[in-house]
CSV table of C-alpha atoms and ligand atoms in Angstrom, one decimal:
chain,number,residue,atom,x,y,z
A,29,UNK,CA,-48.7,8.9,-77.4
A,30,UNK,CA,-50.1,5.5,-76.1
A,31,UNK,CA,-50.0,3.8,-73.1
A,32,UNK,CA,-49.0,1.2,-75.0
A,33,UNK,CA,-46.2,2.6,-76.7
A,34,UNK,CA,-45.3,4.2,-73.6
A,35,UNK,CA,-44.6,0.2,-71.9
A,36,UNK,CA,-42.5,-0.7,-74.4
A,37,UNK,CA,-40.8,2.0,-74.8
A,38,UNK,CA,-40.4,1.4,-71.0
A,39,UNK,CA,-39.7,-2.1,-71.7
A,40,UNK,CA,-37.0,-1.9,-74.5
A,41,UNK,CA,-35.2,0.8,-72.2
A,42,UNK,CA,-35.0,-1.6,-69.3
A,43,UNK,CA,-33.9,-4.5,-71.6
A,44,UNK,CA,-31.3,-2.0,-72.7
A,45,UNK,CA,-30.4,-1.0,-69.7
A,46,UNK,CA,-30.0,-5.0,-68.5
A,47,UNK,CA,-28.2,-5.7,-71.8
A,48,UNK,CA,-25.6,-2.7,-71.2
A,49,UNK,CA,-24.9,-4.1,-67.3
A,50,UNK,CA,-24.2,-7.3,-68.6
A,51,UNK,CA,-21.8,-6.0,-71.2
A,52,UNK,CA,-20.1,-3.8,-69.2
A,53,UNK,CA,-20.3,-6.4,-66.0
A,54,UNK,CA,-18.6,-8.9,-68.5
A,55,UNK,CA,-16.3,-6.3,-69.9
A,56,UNK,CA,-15.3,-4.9,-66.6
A,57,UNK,CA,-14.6,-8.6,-64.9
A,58,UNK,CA,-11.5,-8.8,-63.3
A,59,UNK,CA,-9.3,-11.8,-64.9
A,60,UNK,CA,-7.0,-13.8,-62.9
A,61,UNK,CA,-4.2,-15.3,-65.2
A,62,UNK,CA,-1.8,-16.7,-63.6
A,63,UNK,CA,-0.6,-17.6,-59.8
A,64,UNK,CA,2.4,-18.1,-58.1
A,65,UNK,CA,3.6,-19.4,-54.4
A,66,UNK,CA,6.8,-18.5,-52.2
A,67,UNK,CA,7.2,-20.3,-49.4
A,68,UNK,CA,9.4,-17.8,-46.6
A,69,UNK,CA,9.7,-19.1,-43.2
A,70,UNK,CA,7.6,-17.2,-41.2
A,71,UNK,CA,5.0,-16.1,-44.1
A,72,UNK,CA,3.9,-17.8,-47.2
A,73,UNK,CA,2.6,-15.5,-50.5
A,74,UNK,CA,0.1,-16.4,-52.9
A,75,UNK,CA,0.2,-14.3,-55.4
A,76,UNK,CA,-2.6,-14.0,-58.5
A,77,UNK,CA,-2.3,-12.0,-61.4
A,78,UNK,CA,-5.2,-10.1,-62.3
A,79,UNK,CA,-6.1,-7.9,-65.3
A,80,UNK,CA,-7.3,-5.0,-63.5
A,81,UNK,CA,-7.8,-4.0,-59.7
A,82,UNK,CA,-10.6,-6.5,-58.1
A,83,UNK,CA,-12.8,-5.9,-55.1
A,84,UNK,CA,-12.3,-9.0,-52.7
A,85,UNK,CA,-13.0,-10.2,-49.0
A,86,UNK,CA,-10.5,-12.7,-47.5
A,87,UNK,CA,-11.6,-14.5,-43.9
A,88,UNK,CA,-10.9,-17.5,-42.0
A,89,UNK,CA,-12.6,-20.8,-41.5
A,90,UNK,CA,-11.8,-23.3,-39.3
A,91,UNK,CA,-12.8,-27.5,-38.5
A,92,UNK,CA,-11.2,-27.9,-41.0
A,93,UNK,CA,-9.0,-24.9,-41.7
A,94,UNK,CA,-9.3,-22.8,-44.8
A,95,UNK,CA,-8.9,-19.3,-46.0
A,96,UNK,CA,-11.3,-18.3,-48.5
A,97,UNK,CA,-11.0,-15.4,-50.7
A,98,UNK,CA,-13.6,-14.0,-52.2
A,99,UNK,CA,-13.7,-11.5,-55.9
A,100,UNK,CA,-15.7,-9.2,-56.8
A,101,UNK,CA,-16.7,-9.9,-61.1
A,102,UNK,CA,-13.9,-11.8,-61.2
A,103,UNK,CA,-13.1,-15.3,-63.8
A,104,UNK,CA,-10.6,-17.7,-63.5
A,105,UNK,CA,-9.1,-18.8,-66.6
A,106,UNK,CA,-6.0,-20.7,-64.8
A,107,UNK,CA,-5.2,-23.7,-63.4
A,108,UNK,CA,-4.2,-23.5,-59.8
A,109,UNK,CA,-4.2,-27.1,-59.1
A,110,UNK,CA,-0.7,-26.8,-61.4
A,111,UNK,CA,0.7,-24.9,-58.6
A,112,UNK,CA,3.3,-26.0,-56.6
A,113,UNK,CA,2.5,-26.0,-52.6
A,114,UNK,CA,5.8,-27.6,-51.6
A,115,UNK,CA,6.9,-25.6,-48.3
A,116,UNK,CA,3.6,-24.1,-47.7
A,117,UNK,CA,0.7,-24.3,-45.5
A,118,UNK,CA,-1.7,-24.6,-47.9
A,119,UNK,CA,-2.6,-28.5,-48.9
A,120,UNK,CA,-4.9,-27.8,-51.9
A,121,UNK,CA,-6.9,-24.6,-53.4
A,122,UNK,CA,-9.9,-25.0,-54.9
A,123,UNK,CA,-12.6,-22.7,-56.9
A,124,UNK,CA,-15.6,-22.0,-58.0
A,125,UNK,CA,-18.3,-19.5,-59.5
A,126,UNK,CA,-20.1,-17.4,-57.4
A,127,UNK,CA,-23.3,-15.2,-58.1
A,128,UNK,CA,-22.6,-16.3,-62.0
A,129,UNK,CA,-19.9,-13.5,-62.0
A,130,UNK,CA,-17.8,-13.6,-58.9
A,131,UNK,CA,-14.7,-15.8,-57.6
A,132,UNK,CA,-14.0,-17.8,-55.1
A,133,UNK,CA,-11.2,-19.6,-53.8
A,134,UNK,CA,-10.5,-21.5,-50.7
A,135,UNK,CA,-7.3,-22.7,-49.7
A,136,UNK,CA,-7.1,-25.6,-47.2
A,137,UNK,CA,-4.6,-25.3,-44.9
A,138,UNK,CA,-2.6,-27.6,-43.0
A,139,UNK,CA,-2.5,-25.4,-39.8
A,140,UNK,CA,-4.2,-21.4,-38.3
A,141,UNK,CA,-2.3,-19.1,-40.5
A,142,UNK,CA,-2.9,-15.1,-40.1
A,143,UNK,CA,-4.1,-14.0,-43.2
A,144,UNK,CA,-4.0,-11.0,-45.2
A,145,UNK,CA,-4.3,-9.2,-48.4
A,146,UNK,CA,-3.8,-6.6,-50.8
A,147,UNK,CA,-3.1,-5.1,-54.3
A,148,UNK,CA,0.3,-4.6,-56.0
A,149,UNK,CA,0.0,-2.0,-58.9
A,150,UNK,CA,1.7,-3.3,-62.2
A,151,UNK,CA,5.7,-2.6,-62.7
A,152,UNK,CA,8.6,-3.8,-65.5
A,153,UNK,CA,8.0,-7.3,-64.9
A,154,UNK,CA,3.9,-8.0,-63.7
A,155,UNK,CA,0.8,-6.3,-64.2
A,156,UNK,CA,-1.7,-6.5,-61.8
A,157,UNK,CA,-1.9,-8.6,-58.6
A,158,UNK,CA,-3.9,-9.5,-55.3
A,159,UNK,CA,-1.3,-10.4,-52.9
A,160,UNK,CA,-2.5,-12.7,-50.1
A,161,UNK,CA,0.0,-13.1,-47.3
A,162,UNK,CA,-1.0,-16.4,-45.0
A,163,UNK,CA,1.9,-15.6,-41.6
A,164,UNK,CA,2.7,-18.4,-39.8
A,165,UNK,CA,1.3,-18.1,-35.8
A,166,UNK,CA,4.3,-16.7,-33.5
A,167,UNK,CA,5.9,-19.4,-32.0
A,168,UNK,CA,8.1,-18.5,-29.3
A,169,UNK,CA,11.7,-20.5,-30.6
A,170,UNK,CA,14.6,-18.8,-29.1
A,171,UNK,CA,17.4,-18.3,-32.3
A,172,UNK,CA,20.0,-20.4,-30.9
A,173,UNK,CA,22.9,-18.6,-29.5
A,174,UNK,CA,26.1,-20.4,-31.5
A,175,UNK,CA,29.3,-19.3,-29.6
A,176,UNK,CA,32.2,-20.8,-31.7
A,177,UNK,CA,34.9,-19.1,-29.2
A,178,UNK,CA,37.6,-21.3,-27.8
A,179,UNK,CA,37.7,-19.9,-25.1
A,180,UNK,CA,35.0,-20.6,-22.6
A,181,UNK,CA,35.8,-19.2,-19.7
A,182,UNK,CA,35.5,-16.0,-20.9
A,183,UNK,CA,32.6,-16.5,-23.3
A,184,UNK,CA,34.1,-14.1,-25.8
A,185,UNK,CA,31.1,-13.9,-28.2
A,186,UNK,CA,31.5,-14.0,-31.9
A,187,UNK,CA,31.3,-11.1,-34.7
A,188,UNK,CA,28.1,-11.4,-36.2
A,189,UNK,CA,27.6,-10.7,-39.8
A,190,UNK,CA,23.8,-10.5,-41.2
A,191,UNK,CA,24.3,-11.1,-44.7
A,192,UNK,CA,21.1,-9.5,-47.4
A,193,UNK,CA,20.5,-11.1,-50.6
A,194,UNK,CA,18.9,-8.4,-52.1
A,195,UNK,CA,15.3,-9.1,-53.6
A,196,UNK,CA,13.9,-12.5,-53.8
A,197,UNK,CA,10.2,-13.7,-55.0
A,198,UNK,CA,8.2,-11.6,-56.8
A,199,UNK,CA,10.6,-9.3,-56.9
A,200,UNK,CA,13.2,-10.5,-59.0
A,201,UNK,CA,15.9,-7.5,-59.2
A,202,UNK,CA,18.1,-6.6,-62.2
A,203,UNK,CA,17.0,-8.5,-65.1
A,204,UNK,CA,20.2,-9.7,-67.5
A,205,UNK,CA,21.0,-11.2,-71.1
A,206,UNK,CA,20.4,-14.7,-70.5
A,207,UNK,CA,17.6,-14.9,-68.3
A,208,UNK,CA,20.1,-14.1,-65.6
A,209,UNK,CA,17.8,-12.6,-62.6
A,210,UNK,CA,19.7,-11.0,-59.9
A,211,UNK,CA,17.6,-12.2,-57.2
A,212,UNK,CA,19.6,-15.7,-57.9
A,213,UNK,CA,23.0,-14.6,-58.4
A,214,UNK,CA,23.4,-12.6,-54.8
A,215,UNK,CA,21.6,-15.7,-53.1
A,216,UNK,CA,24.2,-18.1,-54.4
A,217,UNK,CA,26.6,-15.4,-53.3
A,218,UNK,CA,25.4,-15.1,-50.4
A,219,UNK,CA,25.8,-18.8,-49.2
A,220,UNK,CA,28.9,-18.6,-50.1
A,221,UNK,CA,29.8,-16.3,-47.4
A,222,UNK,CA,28.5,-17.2,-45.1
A,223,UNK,CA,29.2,-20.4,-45.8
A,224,UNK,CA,33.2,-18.1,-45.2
A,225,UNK,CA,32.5,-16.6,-42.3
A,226,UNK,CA,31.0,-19.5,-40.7
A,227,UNK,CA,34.2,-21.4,-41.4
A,228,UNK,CA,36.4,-18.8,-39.4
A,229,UNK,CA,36.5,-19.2,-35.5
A,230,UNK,CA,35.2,-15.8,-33.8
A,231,UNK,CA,32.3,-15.0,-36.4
A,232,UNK,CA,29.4,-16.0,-37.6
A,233,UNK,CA,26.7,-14.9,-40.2
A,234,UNK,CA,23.0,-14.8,-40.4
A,235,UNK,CA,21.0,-14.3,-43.5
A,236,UNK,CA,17.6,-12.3,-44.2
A,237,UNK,CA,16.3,-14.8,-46.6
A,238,UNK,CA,17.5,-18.1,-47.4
A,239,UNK,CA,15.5,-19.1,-50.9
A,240,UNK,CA,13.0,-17.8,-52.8
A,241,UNK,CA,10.6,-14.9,-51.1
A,242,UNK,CA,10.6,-11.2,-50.4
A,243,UNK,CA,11.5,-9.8,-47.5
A,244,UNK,CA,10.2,-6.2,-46.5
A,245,UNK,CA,13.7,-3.4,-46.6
A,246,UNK,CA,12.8,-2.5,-43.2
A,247,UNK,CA,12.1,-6.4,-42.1
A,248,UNK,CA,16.1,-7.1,-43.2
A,249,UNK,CA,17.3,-3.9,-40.9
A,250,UNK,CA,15.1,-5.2,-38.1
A,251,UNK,CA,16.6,-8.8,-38.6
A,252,UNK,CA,20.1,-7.5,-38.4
A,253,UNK,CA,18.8,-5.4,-35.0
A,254,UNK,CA,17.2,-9.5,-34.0
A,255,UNK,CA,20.4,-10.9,-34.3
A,256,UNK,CA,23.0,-8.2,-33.1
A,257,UNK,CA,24.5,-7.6,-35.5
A,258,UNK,CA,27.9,-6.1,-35.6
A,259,UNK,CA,27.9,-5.4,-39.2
A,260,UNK,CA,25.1,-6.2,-42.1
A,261,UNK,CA,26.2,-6.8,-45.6
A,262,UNK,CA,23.5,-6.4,-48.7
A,263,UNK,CA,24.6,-7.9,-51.6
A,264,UNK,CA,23.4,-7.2,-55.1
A,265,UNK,CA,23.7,-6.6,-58.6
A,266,UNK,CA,23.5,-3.4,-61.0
A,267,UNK,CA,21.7,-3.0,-64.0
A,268,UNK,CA,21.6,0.1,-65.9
A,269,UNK,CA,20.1,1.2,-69.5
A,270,UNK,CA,23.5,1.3,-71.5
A,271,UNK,CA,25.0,-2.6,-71.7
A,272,UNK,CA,28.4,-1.0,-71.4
A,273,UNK,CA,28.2,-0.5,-67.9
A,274,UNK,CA,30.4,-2.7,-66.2
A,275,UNK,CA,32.0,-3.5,-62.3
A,276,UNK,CA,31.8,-3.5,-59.1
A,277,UNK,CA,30.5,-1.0,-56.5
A,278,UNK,CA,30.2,-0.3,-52.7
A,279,UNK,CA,27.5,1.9,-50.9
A,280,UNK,CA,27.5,3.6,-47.4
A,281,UNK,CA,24.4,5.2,-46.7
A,282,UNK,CA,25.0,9.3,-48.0
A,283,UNK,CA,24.0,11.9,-45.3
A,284,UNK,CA,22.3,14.3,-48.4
A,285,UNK,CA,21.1,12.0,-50.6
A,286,UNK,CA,23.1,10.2,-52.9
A,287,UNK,CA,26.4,12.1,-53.9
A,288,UNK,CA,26.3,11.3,-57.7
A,289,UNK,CA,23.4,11.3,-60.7
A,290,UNK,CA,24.0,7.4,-61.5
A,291,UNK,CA,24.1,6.9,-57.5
A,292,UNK,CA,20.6,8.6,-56.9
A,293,UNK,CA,19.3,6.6,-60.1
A,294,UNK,CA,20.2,3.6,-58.2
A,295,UNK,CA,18.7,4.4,-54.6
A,296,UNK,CA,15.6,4.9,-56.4
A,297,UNK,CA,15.7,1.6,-58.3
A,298,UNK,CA,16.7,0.0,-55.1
A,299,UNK,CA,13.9,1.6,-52.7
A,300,UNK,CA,11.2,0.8,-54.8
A,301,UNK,CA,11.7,-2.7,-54.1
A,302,UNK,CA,9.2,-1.8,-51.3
A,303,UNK,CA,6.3,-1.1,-54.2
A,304,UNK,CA,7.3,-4.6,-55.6
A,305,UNK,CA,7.3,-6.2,-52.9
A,306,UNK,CA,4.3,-4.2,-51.5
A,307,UNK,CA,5.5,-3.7,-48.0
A,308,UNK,CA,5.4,0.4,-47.9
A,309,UNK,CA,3.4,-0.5,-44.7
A,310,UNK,CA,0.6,-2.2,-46.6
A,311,UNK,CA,0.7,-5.4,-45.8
A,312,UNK,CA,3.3,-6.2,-42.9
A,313,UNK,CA,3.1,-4.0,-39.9
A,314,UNK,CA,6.4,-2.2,-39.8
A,315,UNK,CA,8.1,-2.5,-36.5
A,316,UNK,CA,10.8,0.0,-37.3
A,317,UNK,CA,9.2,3.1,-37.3
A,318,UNK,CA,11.4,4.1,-34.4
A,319,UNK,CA,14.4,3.4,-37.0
A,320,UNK,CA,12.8,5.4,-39.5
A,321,UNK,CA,12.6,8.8,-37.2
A,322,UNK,CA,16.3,8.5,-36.3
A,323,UNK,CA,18.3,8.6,-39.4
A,324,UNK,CA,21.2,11.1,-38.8
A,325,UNK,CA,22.4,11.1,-35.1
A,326,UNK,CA,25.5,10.3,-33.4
A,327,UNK,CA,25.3,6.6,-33.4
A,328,UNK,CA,24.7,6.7,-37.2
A,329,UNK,CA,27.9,9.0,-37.8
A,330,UNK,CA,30.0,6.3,-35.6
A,331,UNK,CA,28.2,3.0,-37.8
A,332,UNK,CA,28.9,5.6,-40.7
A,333,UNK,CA,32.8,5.7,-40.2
A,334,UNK,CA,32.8,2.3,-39.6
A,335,UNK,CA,30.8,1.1,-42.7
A,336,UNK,CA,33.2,3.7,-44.7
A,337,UNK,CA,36.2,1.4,-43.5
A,338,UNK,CA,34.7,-2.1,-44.2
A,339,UNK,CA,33.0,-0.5,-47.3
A,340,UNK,CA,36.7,0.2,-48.3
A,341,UNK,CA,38.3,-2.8,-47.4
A,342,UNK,CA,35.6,-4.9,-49.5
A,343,UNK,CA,36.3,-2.3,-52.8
A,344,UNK,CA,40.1,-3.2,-52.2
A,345,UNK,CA,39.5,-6.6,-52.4
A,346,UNK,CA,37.1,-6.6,-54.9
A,347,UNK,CA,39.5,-4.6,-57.3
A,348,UNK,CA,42.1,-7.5,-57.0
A,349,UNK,CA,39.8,-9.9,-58.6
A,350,UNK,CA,37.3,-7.9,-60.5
A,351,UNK,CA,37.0,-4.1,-62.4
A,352,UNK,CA,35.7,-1.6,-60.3
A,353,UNK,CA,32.6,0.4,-61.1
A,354,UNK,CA,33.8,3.4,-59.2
A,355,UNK,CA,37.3,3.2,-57.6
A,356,UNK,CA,35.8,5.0,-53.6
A,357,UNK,CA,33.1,3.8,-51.9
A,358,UNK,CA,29.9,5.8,-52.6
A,359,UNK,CA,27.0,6.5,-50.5
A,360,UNK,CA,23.2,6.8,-51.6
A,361,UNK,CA,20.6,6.7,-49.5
A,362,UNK,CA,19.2,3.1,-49.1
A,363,UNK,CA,16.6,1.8,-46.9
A,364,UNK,CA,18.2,-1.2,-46.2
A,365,UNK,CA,21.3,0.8,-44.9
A,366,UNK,CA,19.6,3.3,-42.6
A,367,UNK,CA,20.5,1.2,-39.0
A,368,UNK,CA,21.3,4.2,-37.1
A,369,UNK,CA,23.4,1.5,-35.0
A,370,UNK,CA,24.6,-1.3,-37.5
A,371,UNK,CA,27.3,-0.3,-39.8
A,372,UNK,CA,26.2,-1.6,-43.0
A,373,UNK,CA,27.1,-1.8,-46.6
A,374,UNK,CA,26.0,-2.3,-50.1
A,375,UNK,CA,27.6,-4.4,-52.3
A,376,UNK,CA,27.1,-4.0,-56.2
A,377,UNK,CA,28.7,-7.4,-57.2
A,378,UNK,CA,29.2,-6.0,-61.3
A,379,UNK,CA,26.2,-5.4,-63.5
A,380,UNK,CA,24.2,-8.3,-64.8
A,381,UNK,CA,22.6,-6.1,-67.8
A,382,UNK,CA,26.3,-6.4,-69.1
A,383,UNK,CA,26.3,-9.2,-71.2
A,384,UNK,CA,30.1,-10.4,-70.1
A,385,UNK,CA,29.4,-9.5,-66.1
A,386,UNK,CA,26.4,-11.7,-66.8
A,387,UNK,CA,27.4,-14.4,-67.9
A,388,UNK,CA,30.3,-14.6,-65.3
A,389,UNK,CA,27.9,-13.7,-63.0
A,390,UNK,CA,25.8,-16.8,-63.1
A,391,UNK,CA,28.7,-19.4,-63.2
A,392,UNK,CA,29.0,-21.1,-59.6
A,393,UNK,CA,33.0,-20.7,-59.9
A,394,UNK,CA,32.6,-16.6,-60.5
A,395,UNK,CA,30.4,-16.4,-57.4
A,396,UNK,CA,32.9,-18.6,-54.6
A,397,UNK,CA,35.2,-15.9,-56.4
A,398,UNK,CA,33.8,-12.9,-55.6
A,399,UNK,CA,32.1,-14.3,-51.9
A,400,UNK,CA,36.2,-14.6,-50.9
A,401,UNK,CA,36.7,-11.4,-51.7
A,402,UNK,CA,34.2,-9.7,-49.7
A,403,UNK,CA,34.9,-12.1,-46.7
A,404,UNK,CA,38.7,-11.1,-47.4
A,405,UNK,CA,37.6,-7.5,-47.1
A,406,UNK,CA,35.4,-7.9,-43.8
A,407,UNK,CA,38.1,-10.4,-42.6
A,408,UNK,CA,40.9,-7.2,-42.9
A,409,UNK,CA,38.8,-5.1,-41.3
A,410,UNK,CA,37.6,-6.7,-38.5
A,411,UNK,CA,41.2,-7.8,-37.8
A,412,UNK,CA,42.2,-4.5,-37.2
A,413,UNK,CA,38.9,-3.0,-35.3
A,414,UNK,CA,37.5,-6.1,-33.8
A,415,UNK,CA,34.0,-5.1,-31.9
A,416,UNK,CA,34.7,-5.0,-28.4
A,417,UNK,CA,34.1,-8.0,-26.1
A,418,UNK,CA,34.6,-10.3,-29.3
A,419,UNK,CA,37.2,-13.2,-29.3
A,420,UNK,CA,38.7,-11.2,-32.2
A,421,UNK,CA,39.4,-8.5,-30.0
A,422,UNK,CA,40.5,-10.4,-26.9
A,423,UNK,CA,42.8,-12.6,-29.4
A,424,UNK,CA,44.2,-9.0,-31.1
A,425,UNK,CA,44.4,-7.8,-27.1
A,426,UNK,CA,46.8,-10.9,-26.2
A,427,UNK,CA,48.8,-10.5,-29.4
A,428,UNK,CA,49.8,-7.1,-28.9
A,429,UNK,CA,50.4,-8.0,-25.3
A,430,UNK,CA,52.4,-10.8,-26.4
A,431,UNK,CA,54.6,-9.0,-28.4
A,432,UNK,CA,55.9,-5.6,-26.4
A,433,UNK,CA,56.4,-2.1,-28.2
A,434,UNK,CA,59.8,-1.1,-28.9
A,435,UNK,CA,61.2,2.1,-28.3
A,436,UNK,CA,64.6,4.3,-29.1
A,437,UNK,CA,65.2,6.4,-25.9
A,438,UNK,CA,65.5,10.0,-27.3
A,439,UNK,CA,67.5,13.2,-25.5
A,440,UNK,CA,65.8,14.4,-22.5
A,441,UNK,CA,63.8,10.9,-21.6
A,442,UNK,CA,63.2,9.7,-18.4
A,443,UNK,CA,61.7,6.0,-17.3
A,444,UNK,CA,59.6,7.2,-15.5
A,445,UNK,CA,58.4,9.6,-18.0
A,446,UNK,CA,58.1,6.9,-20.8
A,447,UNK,CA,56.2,4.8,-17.9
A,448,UNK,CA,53.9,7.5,-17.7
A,449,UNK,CA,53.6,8.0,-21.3
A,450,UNK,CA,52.4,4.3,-22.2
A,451,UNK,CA,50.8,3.7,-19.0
A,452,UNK,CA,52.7,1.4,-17.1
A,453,UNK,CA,54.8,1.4,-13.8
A,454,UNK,CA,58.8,2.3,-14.0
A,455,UNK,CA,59.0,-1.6,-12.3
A,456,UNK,CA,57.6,-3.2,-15.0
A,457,UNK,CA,59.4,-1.2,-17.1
A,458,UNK,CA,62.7,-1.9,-15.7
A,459,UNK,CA,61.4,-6.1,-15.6
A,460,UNK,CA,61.0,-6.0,-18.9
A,461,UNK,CA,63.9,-4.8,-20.3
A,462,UNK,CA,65.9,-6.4,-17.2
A,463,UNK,CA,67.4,-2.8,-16.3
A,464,UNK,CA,69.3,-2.9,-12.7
A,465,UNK,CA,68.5,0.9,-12.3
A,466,UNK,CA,66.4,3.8,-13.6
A,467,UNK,CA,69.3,5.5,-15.9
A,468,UNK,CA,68.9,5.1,-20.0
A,469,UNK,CA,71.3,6.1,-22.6
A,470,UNK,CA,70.0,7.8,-25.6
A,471,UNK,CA,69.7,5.3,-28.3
A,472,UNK,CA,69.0,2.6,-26.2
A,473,UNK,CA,66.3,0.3,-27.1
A,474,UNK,CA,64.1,-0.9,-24.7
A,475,UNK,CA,60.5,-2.8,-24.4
A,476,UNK,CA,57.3,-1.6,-23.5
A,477,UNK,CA,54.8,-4.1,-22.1
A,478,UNK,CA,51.4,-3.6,-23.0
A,479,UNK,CA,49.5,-1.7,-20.2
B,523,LIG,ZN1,19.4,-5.0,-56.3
């Protein structure tokens, strides 16, 4: 064996070697295909689609400001000046090779934005994707406190509602015939009630996203908690594998689980809307952890009651105007309906991968439709349990005070003894009913003032 042989034996093995990291380096480059922006109001997402996992490094610059993210073996082969920045920080992204195989783009900004990134893995509807969050700076803006009460003097605050659209931005939801995407259809749904509830003197309604962008499951919870909520209202729509599926549903959170096959099916769908949207504590920092401890205490039995009675009131109303999925309201265990404090519901507005539900679904006329019926449904039920300190209940207080019991006096009464019994004084008992002494007749019928 030569020494000669020996180098270029050496040689070819090295050229071999440098041919094979090449291949595999260009095999094994990440490619981003496509990109998308949604604007929310206190974060905006860029979102690229890769076609595999990518090493990257994201950091600030500033004079003038810029985010630039790095990749790892990474090509571009889309056009990102296409995209759309309208409601966002950034003012123009630009690109370019780096190192012959890696990626860089740098967004320019139009103010300091916080930052931060990470990897969604792929699910029905995308494949792979770098996520990068840019969160506006806190600013310090009170939410304006809008007290609609007539009556002034004694500041009788109004019944808030916090109304969910469920999904949003790169989460999409149910998927129907059509094109239909159920991230539209409960938006619309949802501006029309609150667009309801606004309208009526003594409540008002908040909403966890107002256009296109994901909001984190525990994010919506904590912005019902922000606003004080006195009840929070997710609205949605179902999709299941068999077309015939059709109507609509309600869901109270279930204390084991969700109480029926088809009902666990559906709390999984729903809570893996965290994967989609790639909160799971990833990317936002998750302020409710306390929430997530306390599921099943007293306060959550008392908001459990009480979302059982709106949840039933909603199902009533829905039935007069649409076909019911399931005729009680059922209970699953959803994240977005695990406020130990806030009685909340789910409402399954009728299934958009039912080709009839979809089409109704999407028609602006459908959707006023079925926004009046669950306003009629909260409407009932806060009528007859209106939160305390509400005008609701100081209006329902002055009613009943306005309008005096009746009662037939039975053998063996006394005054004094029904006096006692509904808490009032035998004087005002006897000014009320204009009696000259304390002697009743069986039969008689007099009127008992409100205590
Ligand atoms: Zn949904």
């Amino acid at each position: 064996m030569s020494t000669r042989k020996n180098k270029t034996d050496a040689y070819i093995a090295v050229m071999l070697a440098l041919l094979m990291l090449c291949f595999s380096a260009a095999s094994q480059a990440a490619n981003v295909t496509n990109a998308r922006v949604w604007p929310a109001p206190d974060h905006t997402r860029l979102v690229f689609e890769i076609t595999k996992g990518v090493e990257h490094k994201l950091f600030s610059m500033s004079k003038p400001d810029r985010i630039v993210i790095d990749m790892s073996n990474a090509k571009l082969l889309t056009d990102l000046s296409e995209l759309s920045l309208k409601g966002s920080p950034i003012k123009r992204i630009r690109s370019a090779v780096r190192n012959s195989h890696d990626l860089r783009v740098v967004l320019d900004v139009a103010r300091q934005v916080e930052p931060k990134s990470f990897l969604l893995k792929p699910n029905q509807q995308y494949g792979n994707r770098l996520v990068i969050d840019l969160h506006e700076r806190e600013t310090k803006k009170k939410a304006p406190k809008v007290v609609k009460s007539i009556d002034d003097q004694h500041q009788r605050r109004d019944i808030v509602v916090v109304i969910d659209a469920g999904h949003g931005g790169e989460d999409p939801g149910a998927l129907g015939p059509g094109r239909v995407r159920e991230k539209d259809v409960v938006l619309a749904i949802s501006r029309e009630l609150k667009a309801l509830i606004d309208n009526k003197t003594g409540m008002q309604a908040q909403m966890t996203r107002n256009g296109d962008y994901y909001v984190g499951l525990r994010q919506r919870t904590g912005l019902a908690r922000k606003h004080n909520a006195d009840l929070f209202v997710s609205v949605h729509a179902d999709a299941f594998n068999k077309p015939q599926a059709s109507g609509a549903s309600v869901y109270a959170l279930s204390k084991r689980g969700a109480t029926s096959e088809a009902a666990r099916w559906l709390a999984k769908k729903e809570n893996s809307a965290d994967l989609i949207g790639g909160v799971g504590g990833v990317s936002l920092d998750d302020k409710d952890d306390v929430l997530a401890g306390v599921l099943l205490d007293l306060s959550m039995t008392a908001s459990l009651n009480a979302s059982l009675g709106v949840g039933s009131h909603v199902l009533k109303a829905m039935g007069g105007m649409t076909k019911l999925h399931k005729k009680r309201v059922e209970q699953a265990g959803f994240v977005v309906l695990k406020s130990p404090d806030i009685p909340s519901i789910l409402v399954e507005t009728g299934f958009i991968s039912n080709p009839a539900e979809a089409s109704r679904l999407k028609t602006r006329k459908y959707q006023k439709k079925m926004a009046k019926a669950i306003y009629r449904g909260l409407d009932t039920h806060f009528r007859t349990t209106p939160p305390p300190g509400t005008l609701l209940s100081y209006q329902q207080y002055n009613r009943n005070a306005k309008s005096p019991k009746k009662y037939k006096i039975q053998r063996g009464d006394t005054l004094s003894g029904i006096a006692k019994r509904n808490q009032v004084t035998v004087s005002q008992l006897r000014k009320e009913n204009s009696l000259r002494s304390d002697q009743v007749k069986i039969g008689q019928v007099i009127r008992i003032p409100a205590s």
